[in-house]
Amino acid sequence: MKIQFTKMTGAGNDFVLVDNRDGRLRLRPDQIARLCDRHFGIGADGMLVAETDAKEDRIRMRYYNSDGGEASLCGNGARCFARFLQPLLPGSEGDPLIFLTGAGIVKASFLGEEVSISMPDPESARLRRLVTTRHGPLEVHWIHTGVPHLVVFVRDVERIDVEELGRELRWLPDFAPEGANADFVEVKGPDRIAVRTYERGVEGETLACGTGVTASALVAHLAKGLPSPVSVLVRSGESLRVGFERAGDGFRRVWLQGPATKVFTGEMEVSE
Ligand SMILES: N[C@H](CCC[C@H](N)C(=O)O)C(=O)O
């Protein structure tokens, strides 16, 4: 089976995108994992598939991590998805796009090289939980920004063994069975943070994580008082921005902005 795809990157978090609005494609997790494989496939952190949701009469974005498992939202992926979708919808040039995701409706706006998306209202954060790691007790903050995240504040993100500690936090029994992505956050200034993320379903550090950047900025507001918008430096060296309004003890009108770039298009043969 030949797959026509577009490869894109959202600040270094990279994706394979496929237009399946005609519904002809049925990919198994092992086929998705092969497409995302960096040695035997195209190579990506995840895959985004455009579908038609007849019931809602809207386009739906399905997101799969590189292990082939589906997740409810991918923030950088949604920004790339909007950039991918726009030329496929004649007459929509420049207008905001609205599409469905597993975490609700997303509205995307195009700002030059960048794309800004509305993020779902996060479930209320669970702050200052003590967990036990092989290095002893650690204070973590849990928040769900479309997918679950554990946020840890550190003095220097460069000195963290993200693969080792990130993996341990991702699999903590306290958050089983769904687990969580692990974000390590360094406050760099009154409205700036640096974030490194170990991603669930990629099972490793990615160069950026949109829902993780959002989780980190919201918790930095709650726990450290950083105001909106927060500028976030990610592992690739690029920066993203997160804006929000308070609503009671939570948030509303959360948005995530950053680069979303096409890298190449191609086709790949996938075994049936
Ligand atoms: N790995 C995440 C989903 C993708 C998150 C990330 N790529 C983003 O940009 O939000 C999870 O399974 O919870």
PDB file of C-alpha atoms and ligand atoms in Angstrom:
ATOM      1  CA  MET A   1       0.000   0.000   0.000  1.00  0.00           C
ATOM      2  CA  LYS A   2       1.479   3.373  -1.037  1.00  0.00           C
ATOM      3  CA  ILE A   3       1.158   6.225   1.489  1.00  0.00           C
ATOM      4  CA  GLN A   4       1.368   9.824   0.188  1.00  0.00           C
ATOM      5  CA  PHE A   5       2.625  11.945   3.083  1.00  0.00           C
ATOM      6  CA  THR A   6       3.912  15.354   4.133  1.00  0.00           C
ATOM      7  CA  LYS A   7       6.697  15.610   6.704  1.00  0.00           C
ATOM      8  CA  MET A   8       6.477  18.643   9.007  1.00  0.00           C
ATOM      9  CA  THR A   9       8.143  20.028  12.100  1.00  0.00           C
ATOM     10  CA  GLY A  10       6.719  22.096  14.927  1.00  0.00           C
ATOM     11  CA  ALA A  11       9.802  23.617  16.610  1.00  0.00           C
ATOM     12  CA  GLY A  12      11.627  20.284  16.210  1.00  0.00           C
ATOM     13  CA  ASN A  13       8.719  18.006  17.217  1.00  0.00           C
ATOM     14  CA  ASP A  14       8.241  16.245  13.889  1.00  0.00           C
ATOM     15  CA  PHE A  15       5.350  14.486  12.233  1.00  0.00           C
ATOM     16  CA  VAL A  16       4.157  12.472   9.246  1.00  0.00           C
ATOM     17  CA  LEU A  17       0.871  13.904   7.957  1.00  0.00           C
ATOM     18  CA  VAL A  18      -1.637  12.086   5.725  1.00  0.00           C
ATOM     19  CA  ASP A  19      -4.912  13.250   4.169  1.00  0.00           C
ATOM     20  CA  ASN A  20      -7.416  10.459   4.756  1.00  0.00           C
ATOM     21  CA  ARG A  21     -10.603  12.528   4.408  1.00  0.00           C
ATOM     22  CA  ASP A  22     -11.885   9.961   1.904  1.00  0.00           C
ATOM     23  CA  GLY A  23     -11.536   7.287   4.599  1.00  0.00           C
ATOM     24  CA  ARG A  24      -9.778   4.793   2.328  1.00  0.00           C
ATOM     25  CA  LEU A  25      -6.802   4.305   4.655  1.00  0.00           C
ATOM     26  CA  ARG A  26      -6.883   1.859   7.554  1.00  0.00           C
ATOM     27  CA  LEU A  27      -3.486   1.807   9.286  1.00  0.00           C
ATOM     28  CA  ARG A  28      -2.578  -0.590  12.090  1.00  0.00           C
ATOM     29  CA  PRO A  29      -0.362   0.550  15.005  1.00  0.00           C
ATOM     30  CA  ASP A  30       2.570  -1.493  13.632  1.00  0.00           C
ATOM     31  CA  GLN A  31       2.263   0.266  10.258  1.00  0.00           C
ATOM     32  CA  ILE A  32       2.169   3.697  11.961  1.00  0.00           C
ATOM     33  CA  ALA A  33       5.227   2.767  14.038  1.00  0.00           C
ATOM     34  CA  ARG A  34       7.031   1.709  10.830  1.00  0.00           C
ATOM     35  CA  LEU A  35       6.182   5.021   9.099  1.00  0.00           C
ATOM     36  CA  CYS A  36       7.558   6.909  12.149  1.00  0.00           C
ATOM     37  CA  ASP A  37      10.654   4.730  12.475  1.00  0.00           C
ATOM     38  CA  ARG A  38      13.827   6.833  12.006  1.00  0.00           C
ATOM     39  CA  HIS A  39      15.784   3.929  10.444  1.00  0.00           C
ATOM     40  CA  PHE A  40      13.215   1.899   8.520  1.00  0.00           C
ATOM     41  CA  GLY A  41      10.641   4.560   7.766  1.00  0.00           C
ATOM     42  CA  ILE A  42      10.158   8.297   7.247  1.00  0.00           C
ATOM     43  CA  GLY A  43      11.089   9.131  10.855  1.00  0.00           C
ATOM     44  CA  ALA A  44       8.903  11.223  13.173  1.00  0.00           C
ATOM     45  CA  ASP A  45       7.726  11.658  16.773  1.00  0.00           C
ATOM     46  CA  GLY A  46       4.182  10.971  15.630  1.00  0.00           C
ATOM     47  CA  MET A  47       1.610  10.799  12.851  1.00  0.00           C
ATOM     48  CA  LEU A  48      -1.354  13.063  12.116  1.00  0.00           C
ATOM     49  CA  VAL A  49      -4.266  11.859   9.969  1.00  0.00           C
ATOM     50  CA  ALA A  50      -7.001  14.109   8.558  1.00  0.00           C
ATOM     51  CA  GLU A  51     -10.428  12.446   8.582  1.00  0.00           C
ATOM     52  CA  THR A  52     -13.958  13.587   7.819  1.00  0.00           C
ATOM     53  CA  ASP A  53     -16.285  13.413  10.814  1.00  0.00           C
ATOM     54  CA  ALA A  54     -19.629  13.053   9.026  1.00  0.00           C
ATOM     55  CA  LYS A  55     -21.657  13.346  12.231  1.00  0.00           C
ATOM     56  CA  GLU A  56     -20.115  16.717  13.139  1.00  0.00           C
ATOM     57  CA  ASP A  57     -19.597  17.697   9.485  1.00  0.00           C
ATOM     58  CA  ARG A  58     -16.063  18.761  10.327  1.00  0.00           C
ATOM     59  CA  ILE A  59     -12.500  17.626   9.716  1.00  0.00           C
ATOM     60  CA  ARG A  60     -11.042  15.537  12.540  1.00  0.00           C
ATOM     61  CA  MET A  61      -7.345  15.355  13.452  1.00  0.00           C
ATOM     62  CA  ARG A  62      -6.252  11.914  14.707  1.00  0.00           C
ATOM     63  CA  TYR A  63      -2.859  11.804  16.442  1.00  0.00           C
ATOM     64  CA  TYR A  64      -0.674   8.721  16.914  1.00  0.00           C
ATOM     65  CA  ASN A  65       2.596   8.620  18.850  1.00  0.00           C
ATOM     66  CA  SER A  66       5.580   6.975  17.159  1.00  0.00           C
ATOM     67  CA  ASP A  67       4.849   3.738  19.055  1.00  0.00           C
ATOM     68  CA  GLY A  68       1.626   3.548  17.014  1.00  0.00           C
ATOM     69  CA  GLY A  69      -0.695   4.317  19.942  1.00  0.00           C
ATOM     70  CA  GLU A  70      -3.372   7.006  19.610  1.00  0.00           C
ATOM     71  CA  ALA A  71      -3.355  10.034  21.944  1.00  0.00           C
ATOM     72  CA  SER A  72      -6.098  12.640  22.455  1.00  0.00           C
ATOM     73  CA  LEU A  73      -4.075  15.725  21.507  1.00  0.00           C
ATOM     74  CA  CYS A  74      -0.739  16.889  20.187  1.00  0.00           C
ATOM     75  CA  GLY A  75      -0.163  20.642  20.469  1.00  0.00           C
ATOM     76  CA  ASN A  76       2.713  20.978  18.014  1.00  0.00           C
ATOM     77  CA  GLY A  77       0.992  18.445  15.783  1.00  0.00           C
ATOM     78  CA  ALA A  78      -2.225  20.486  15.748  1.00  0.00           C
ATOM     79  CA  ARG A  79      -0.265  23.538  14.671  1.00  0.00           C
ATOM     80  CA  CYS A  80       1.372  21.558  11.834  1.00  0.00           C
ATOM     81  CA  PHE A  81      -1.999  19.980  10.958  1.00  0.00           C
ATOM     82  CA  ALA A  82      -3.520  23.429  10.409  1.00  0.00           C
ATOM     83  CA  ARG A  83      -0.648  24.438   8.114  1.00  0.00           C
ATOM     84  CA  PHE A  84      -1.047  21.131   6.200  1.00  0.00           C
ATOM     85  CA  LEU A  85      -4.826  21.441   5.936  1.00  0.00           C
ATOM     86  CA  GLN A  86      -5.118  25.055   4.802  1.00  0.00           C
ATOM     87  CA  PRO A  87      -4.113  24.592   1.113  1.00  0.00           C
ATOM     88  CA  LEU A  88      -6.421  21.563   0.908  1.00  0.00           C
ATOM     89  CA  LEU A  89      -9.412  23.795   1.705  1.00  0.00           C
ATOM     90  CA  PRO A  90      -9.678  26.238  -1.230  1.00  0.00           C
ATOM     91  CA  GLY A  91     -11.114  29.616  -0.361  1.00  0.00           C
ATOM     92  CA  SER A  92      -9.923  29.403   3.253  1.00  0.00           C
ATOM     93  CA  GLU A  93      -6.558  31.182   2.647  1.00  0.00           C
ATOM     94  CA  GLY A  94      -5.549  33.024   5.780  1.00  0.00           C
ATOM     95  CA  ASP A  95      -8.845  32.405   7.614  1.00  0.00           C
ATOM     96  CA  PRO A  96      -8.732  30.609  10.963  1.00  0.00           C
ATOM     97  CA  LEU A  97      -9.359  26.859  10.668  1.00  0.00           C
ATOM     98  CA  ILE A  98     -11.478  24.815  13.061  1.00  0.00           C
ATOM     99  CA  PHE A  99     -11.098  21.053  13.415  1.00  0.00           C
ATOM    100  CA  LEU A 100     -11.980  18.293  15.894  1.00  0.00           C
ATOM    101  CA  THR A 101      -9.476  16.434  18.064  1.00  0.00           C
ATOM    102  CA  GLY A 102      -9.746  13.786  20.787  1.00  0.00           C
ATOM    103  CA  ALA A 103      -9.526  16.635  23.327  1.00  0.00           C
ATOM    104  CA  GLY A 104     -12.183  18.851  21.722  1.00  0.00           C
ATOM    105  CA  ILE A 105     -12.415  21.551  19.057  1.00  0.00           C
ATOM    106  CA  VAL A 106      -9.239  23.405  18.080  1.00  0.00           C
ATOM    107  CA  LYS A 107      -9.172  26.787  16.307  1.00  0.00           C
ATOM    108  CA  ALA A 108      -5.966  27.615  14.406  1.00  0.00           C
ATOM    109  CA  SER A 109      -4.812  31.066  13.247  1.00  0.00           C
ATOM    110  CA  PHE A 110      -1.980  31.769  10.812  1.00  0.00           C
ATOM    111  CA  LEU A 111       0.585  34.407  11.811  1.00  0.00           C
ATOM    112  CA  GLY A 112       3.307  34.424   9.129  1.00  0.00           C
ATOM    113  CA  GLU A 113       5.682  31.528   9.781  1.00  0.00           C
ATOM    114  CA  GLU A 114       3.840  30.726  13.013  1.00  0.00           C
ATOM    115  CA  VAL A 115       0.530  29.076  13.796  1.00  0.00           C
ATOM    116  CA  SER A 116      -1.428  29.744  16.967  1.00  0.00           C
ATOM    117  CA  ILE A 117      -3.991  27.255  18.280  1.00  0.00           C
ATOM    118  CA  SER A 118      -6.585  27.367  21.014  1.00  0.00           C
ATOM    119  CA  MET A 119      -5.892  24.699  23.624  1.00  0.00           C
ATOM    120  CA  PRO A 120      -8.666  22.877  25.507  1.00  0.00           C
ATOM    121  CA  ASP A 121      -9.415  24.242  28.988  1.00  0.00           C
ATOM    122  CA  PRO A 122      -7.065  22.194  31.190  1.00  0.00           C
ATOM    123  CA  GLU A 123      -8.477  19.962  33.927  1.00  0.00           C
ATOM    124  CA  SER A 124      -7.651  21.500  37.303  1.00  0.00           C
ATOM    125  CA  ALA A 125      -4.012  21.048  38.179  1.00  0.00           C
ATOM    126  CA  ARG A 126      -2.878  18.904  41.117  1.00  0.00           C
ATOM    127  CA  LEU A 127       0.047  20.872  42.526  1.00  0.00           C
ATOM    128  CA  ARG A 128       2.909  19.929  44.841  1.00  0.00           C
ATOM    129  CA  ARG A 129       2.568  16.161  44.964  1.00  0.00           C
ATOM    130  CA  LEU A 130       5.511  14.240  46.450  1.00  0.00           C
ATOM    131  CA  VAL A 131       6.512  11.143  44.493  1.00  0.00           C
ATOM    132  CA  THR A 132       9.234   8.601  45.244  1.00  0.00           C
ATOM    133  CA  THR A 133      11.986   8.172  42.679  1.00  0.00           C
ATOM    134  CA  ARG A 134      15.197   6.134  42.782  1.00  0.00           C
ATOM    135  CA  HIS A 135      16.915   9.436  43.654  1.00  0.00           C
ATOM    136  CA  GLY A 136      14.515  10.043  46.585  1.00  0.00           C
ATOM    137  CA  PRO A 137      11.360  12.166  46.991  1.00  0.00           C
ATOM    138  CA  LEU A 138      10.517  14.683  44.261  1.00  0.00           C
ATOM    139  CA  GLU A 139       7.860  17.420  44.086  1.00  0.00           C
ATOM    140  CA  VAL A 140       5.776  17.193  40.896  1.00  0.00           C
ATOM    141  CA  HIS A 141       2.732  19.054  39.568  1.00  0.00           C
ATOM    142  CA  TRP A 142       0.138  17.179  37.470  1.00  0.00           C
ATOM    143  CA  ILE A 143      -1.991  18.916  34.837  1.00  0.00           C
ATOM    144  CA  HIS A 144      -3.982  17.676  31.796  1.00  0.00           C
ATOM    145  CA  THR A 145      -3.561  19.951  28.752  1.00  0.00           C
ATOM    146  CA  GLY A 146      -5.271  17.580  26.320  1.00  0.00           C
ATOM    147  CA  VAL A 147      -2.922  14.806  27.473  1.00  0.00           C
ATOM    148  CA  PRO A 148      -1.515  14.253  31.000  1.00  0.00           C
ATOM    149  CA  HIS A 149       1.707  15.995  32.080  1.00  0.00           C
ATOM    150  CA  LEU A 150       3.921  15.942  35.161  1.00  0.00           C
ATOM    151  CA  VAL A 151       5.806  19.228  35.627  1.00  0.00           C
ATOM    152  CA  VAL A 152       9.011  19.399  37.688  1.00  0.00           C
ATOM    153  CA  PHE A 153      10.887  22.656  38.415  1.00  0.00           C
ATOM    154  CA  VAL A 154      14.685  22.343  38.255  1.00  0.00           C
ATOM    155  CA  ARG A 155      17.608  24.762  38.682  1.00  0.00           C
ATOM    156  CA  ASP A 156      19.251  23.896  35.337  1.00  0.00           C
ATOM    157  CA  VAL A 157      17.455  21.915  32.608  1.00  0.00           C
ATOM    158  CA  GLU A 158      20.784  21.215  30.906  1.00  0.00           C
ATOM    159  CA  ARG A 159      21.911  19.112  33.866  1.00  0.00           C
ATOM    160  CA  ILE A 160      18.869  16.813  33.989  1.00  0.00           C
ATOM    161  CA  ASP A 161      19.083  13.206  32.728  1.00  0.00           C
ATOM    162  CA  VAL A 162      15.751  13.541  30.916  1.00  0.00           C
ATOM    163  CA  GLU A 163      15.869  10.028  29.497  1.00  0.00           C
ATOM    164  CA  GLU A 164      16.419   8.361  32.870  1.00  0.00           C
ATOM    165  CA  LEU A 165      14.342  10.539  35.230  1.00  0.00           C
ATOM    166  CA  GLY A 166      11.746  11.272  32.536  1.00  0.00           C
ATOM    167  CA  ARG A 167      11.202   7.567  31.954  1.00  0.00           C
ATOM    168  CA  GLU A 168      10.802   6.912  35.674  1.00  0.00           C
ATOM    169  CA  LEU A 169       8.194   9.696  36.065  1.00  0.00           C
ATOM    170  CA  ARG A 170       6.366   8.647  32.877  1.00  0.00           C
ATOM    171  CA  TRP A 171       5.811   5.156  34.357  1.00  0.00           C
ATOM    172  CA  LEU A 172       5.113   6.090  38.011  1.00  0.00           C
ATOM    173  CA  PRO A 173       2.478   3.751  39.506  1.00  0.00           C
ATOM    174  CA  ASP A 174       0.872   6.890  41.067  1.00  0.00           C
ATOM    175  CA  PHE A 175      -0.359   7.890  37.564  1.00  0.00           C
ATOM    176  CA  ALA A 176      -1.040   4.450  36.054  1.00  0.00           C
ATOM    177  CA  PRO A 177      -2.530   3.228  33.837  1.00  0.00           C
ATOM    178  CA  GLU A 178      -2.480   6.234  31.475  1.00  0.00           C
ATOM    179  CA  GLY A 179       0.860   7.533  32.749  1.00  0.00           C
ATOM    180  CA  ALA A 180       2.029  11.035  31.868  1.00  0.00           C
ATOM    181  CA  ASN A 181       4.557  13.012  29.864  1.00  0.00           C
ATOM    182  CA  ALA A 182       7.327  14.494  32.049  1.00  0.00           C
ATOM    183  CA  ASP A 183       8.330  18.161  31.688  1.00  0.00           C
ATOM    184  CA  PHE A 184      11.456  19.638  33.335  1.00  0.00           C
ATOM    185  CA  VAL A 185      11.165  23.419  33.742  1.00  0.00           C
ATOM    186  CA  GLU A 186      13.733  26.105  34.544  1.00  0.00           C
ATOM    187  CA  VAL A 187      12.467  29.625  35.227  1.00  0.00           C
ATOM    188  CA  LYS A 188      14.705  31.906  33.112  1.00  0.00           C
ATOM    189  CA  GLY A 189      13.050  35.269  33.805  1.00  0.00           C
ATOM    190  CA  PRO A 190       9.833  36.991  34.929  1.00  0.00           C
ATOM    191  CA  ASP A 191       7.964  35.726  31.829  1.00  0.00           C
ATOM    192  CA  ARG A 192      10.366  33.121  30.410  1.00  0.00           C
ATOM    193  CA  ILE A 193      10.983  29.414  31.034  1.00  0.00           C
ATOM    194  CA  ALA A 194      13.048  26.645  29.436  1.00  0.00           C
ATOM    195  CA  VAL A 195      11.438  23.201  29.091  1.00  0.00           C
ATOM    196  CA  ARG A 196      12.681  19.712  28.252  1.00  0.00           C
ATOM    197  CA  THR A 197      10.138  16.908  27.841  1.00  0.00           C
ATOM    198  CA  TYR A 198      10.155  13.121  28.010  1.00  0.00           C
ATOM    199  CA  GLU A 199       7.178  12.114  25.881  1.00  0.00           C
ATOM    200  CA  ARG A 200       4.792   9.230  26.566  1.00  0.00           C
ATOM    201  CA  GLY A 201       4.341   7.098  23.455  1.00  0.00           C
ATOM    202  CA  VAL A 202       7.602   8.316  21.967  1.00  0.00           C
ATOM    203  CA  GLU A 203       9.324   6.960  25.070  1.00  0.00           C
ATOM    204  CA  GLY A 204      12.103   9.481  24.888  1.00  0.00           C
ATOM    205  CA  GLU A 205      12.943  13.183  24.899  1.00  0.00           C
ATOM    206  CA  THR A 206      11.523  15.191  22.002  1.00  0.00           C
ATOM    207  CA  LEU A 207      12.912  18.539  20.818  1.00  0.00           C
ATOM    208  CA  ALA A 208       9.636  20.230  21.742  1.00  0.00           C
ATOM    209  CA  CYS A 209       6.252  19.210  23.132  1.00  0.00           C
ATOM    210  CA  GLY A 210       3.303  21.566  22.624  1.00  0.00           C
ATOM    211  CA  THR A 211       1.018  20.246  25.340  1.00  0.00           C
ATOM    212  CA  GLY A 212       4.111  20.035  27.570  1.00  0.00           C
ATOM    213  CA  VAL A 213       5.062  23.647  26.915  1.00  0.00           C
ATOM    214  CA  THR A 214       1.472  24.617  27.707  1.00  0.00           C
ATOM    215  CA  ALA A 215       1.431  22.491  30.886  1.00  0.00           C
ATOM    216  CA  SER A 216       4.741  24.010  31.998  1.00  0.00           C
ATOM    217  CA  ALA A 217       3.611  27.610  31.392  1.00  0.00           C
ATOM    218  CA  LEU A 218       0.296  27.129  33.239  1.00  0.00           C
ATOM    219  CA  VAL A 219       1.971  25.479  36.222  1.00  0.00           C
ATOM    220  CA  ALA A 220       4.671  28.198  36.195  1.00  0.00           C
ATOM    221  CA  HIS A 221       1.808  30.683  36.577  1.00  0.00           C
ATOM    222  CA  LEU A 222       0.111  28.732  39.361  1.00  0.00           C
ATOM    223  CA  ALA A 223       3.233  27.805  41.300  1.00  0.00           C
ATOM    224  CA  LYS A 224       5.603  30.698  40.469  1.00  0.00           C
ATOM    225  CA  GLY A 225       3.279  33.543  39.467  1.00  0.00           C
ATOM    226  CA  LEU A 226       4.494  33.984  35.868  1.00  0.00           C
ATOM    227  CA  PRO A 227       2.045  36.175  33.918  1.00  0.00           C
ATOM    228  CA  SER A 228       0.511  35.523  30.472  1.00  0.00           C
ATOM    229  CA  PRO A 229       1.997  35.197  27.911  1.00  0.00           C
ATOM    230  CA  VAL A 230       4.926  32.965  28.856  1.00  0.00           C
ATOM    231  CA  SER A 231       7.821  32.574  26.413  1.00  0.00           C
ATOM    232  CA  VAL A 232       9.158  29.005  26.340  1.00  0.00           C
ATOM    233  CA  LEU A 233      12.614  27.945  25.112  1.00  0.00           C
ATOM    234  CA  VAL A 234      12.525  24.307  23.946  1.00  0.00           C
ATOM    235  CA  ARG A 235      15.281  21.735  23.384  1.00  0.00           C
ATOM    236  CA  SER A 236      15.572  22.518  19.654  1.00  0.00           C
ATOM    237  CA  GLY A 237      16.557  26.106  20.537  1.00  0.00           C
ATOM    238  CA  GLU A 238      13.266  27.452  19.153  1.00  0.00           C
ATOM    239  CA  SER A 239      10.772  29.404  21.264  1.00  0.00           C
ATOM    240  CA  LEU A 240       7.021  28.951  21.670  1.00  0.00           C
ATOM    241  CA  ARG A 241       4.534  31.205  23.484  1.00  0.00           C
ATOM    242  CA  VAL A 242       1.614  30.295  25.745  1.00  0.00           C
ATOM    243  CA  GLY A 243      -1.180  32.715  26.649  1.00  0.00           C
ATOM    244  CA  PHE A 244      -4.085  32.204  29.052  1.00  0.00           C
ATOM    245  CA  GLU A 245      -6.745  33.844  31.207  1.00  0.00           C
ATOM    246  CA  ARG A 246      -7.649  32.778  34.753  1.00  0.00           C
ATOM    247  CA  ALA A 247     -11.120  31.343  35.334  1.00  0.00           C
ATOM    248  CA  GLY A 248     -11.799  30.550  38.990  1.00  0.00           C
ATOM    249  CA  ASP A 249      -9.007  28.213  40.084  1.00  0.00           C
ATOM    250  CA  GLY A 250      -8.443  27.179  36.466  1.00  0.00           C
ATOM    251  CA  PHE A 251      -7.859  28.684  33.039  1.00  0.00           C
ATOM    252  CA  ARG A 252      -9.729  29.613  29.866  1.00  0.00           C
ATOM    253  CA  ARG A 253      -8.723  30.931  26.410  1.00  0.00           C
ATOM    254  CA  VAL A 254      -5.395  29.100  26.543  1.00  0.00           C
ATOM    255  CA  TRP A 255      -3.368  29.415  23.325  1.00  0.00           C
ATOM    256  CA  LEU A 256      -0.086  28.001  22.005  1.00  0.00           C
ATOM    257  CA  GLN A 257       1.896  29.730  19.265  1.00  0.00           C
ATOM    258  CA  GLY A 258       5.042  28.757  17.393  1.00  0.00           C
ATOM    259  CA  PRO A 259       6.589  27.693  14.081  1.00  0.00           C
ATOM    260  CA  ALA A 260       4.987  24.973  11.921  1.00  0.00           C
ATOM    261  CA  THR A 261       7.062  24.134   8.857  1.00  0.00           C
ATOM    262  CA  LYS A 262       6.764  21.758   5.911  1.00  0.00           C
ATOM    263  CA  VAL A 263       9.988  19.754   5.402  1.00  0.00           C
ATOM    264  CA  PHE A 264       9.231  17.475   2.413  1.00  0.00           C
ATOM    265  CA  THR A 265       6.532  15.390   0.752  1.00  0.00           C
ATOM    266  CA  GLY A 266       6.824  11.850  -0.511  1.00  0.00           C
ATOM    267  CA  GLU A 267       5.330   8.426  -0.685  1.00  0.00           C
ATOM    268  CA  MET A 268       6.217   5.234   1.139  1.00  0.00           C
ATOM    269  CA  GLU A 269       5.259   1.625   0.516  1.00  0.00           C
ATOM    270  CA  VAL A 270       3.772   0.000   3.665  1.00  0.00           C
ATOM    271  CA  SER A 271       3.242  -3.780   3.841  1.00  0.00           C
ATOM    272  CA  GLU A 272      -0.426  -4.766   4.089  1.00  0.00           C
TER     273      GLU A 272
HETATM  274  N1  LIG B   1       3.147  12.118  23.561  1.00  0.00           N
HETATM  275  C1  LIG B   1       1.944  12.784  24.025  1.00  0.00           C
HETATM  276  C2  LIG B   1       1.114  13.307  22.848  1.00  0.00           C
HETATM  277  C3  LIG B   1       1.867  14.277  21.974  1.00  0.00           C
HETATM  278  C4  LIG B   1       2.350  15.450  22.755  1.00  0.00           C
HETATM  279  C5  LIG B   1       3.304  16.387  22.041  1.00  0.00           C
HETATM  280  N2  LIG B   1       3.961  15.919  20.854  1.00  0.00           N
HETATM  281  C6  LIG B   1       2.643  17.723  21.799  1.00  0.00           C
HETATM  282  O1  LIG B   1       3.105  18.495  20.939  1.00  0.00           O
HETATM  283  O2  LIG B   1       1.680  18.024  22.530  1.00  0.00           O
HETATM  284  C7  LIG B   1       1.094  11.807  24.820  1.00  0.00           C
HETATM  285  O3  LIG B   1       0.958  10.662  24.384  1.00  0.00           O
HETATM  286  O4  LIG B   1       0.552  12.214  25.834  1.00  0.00           O
END
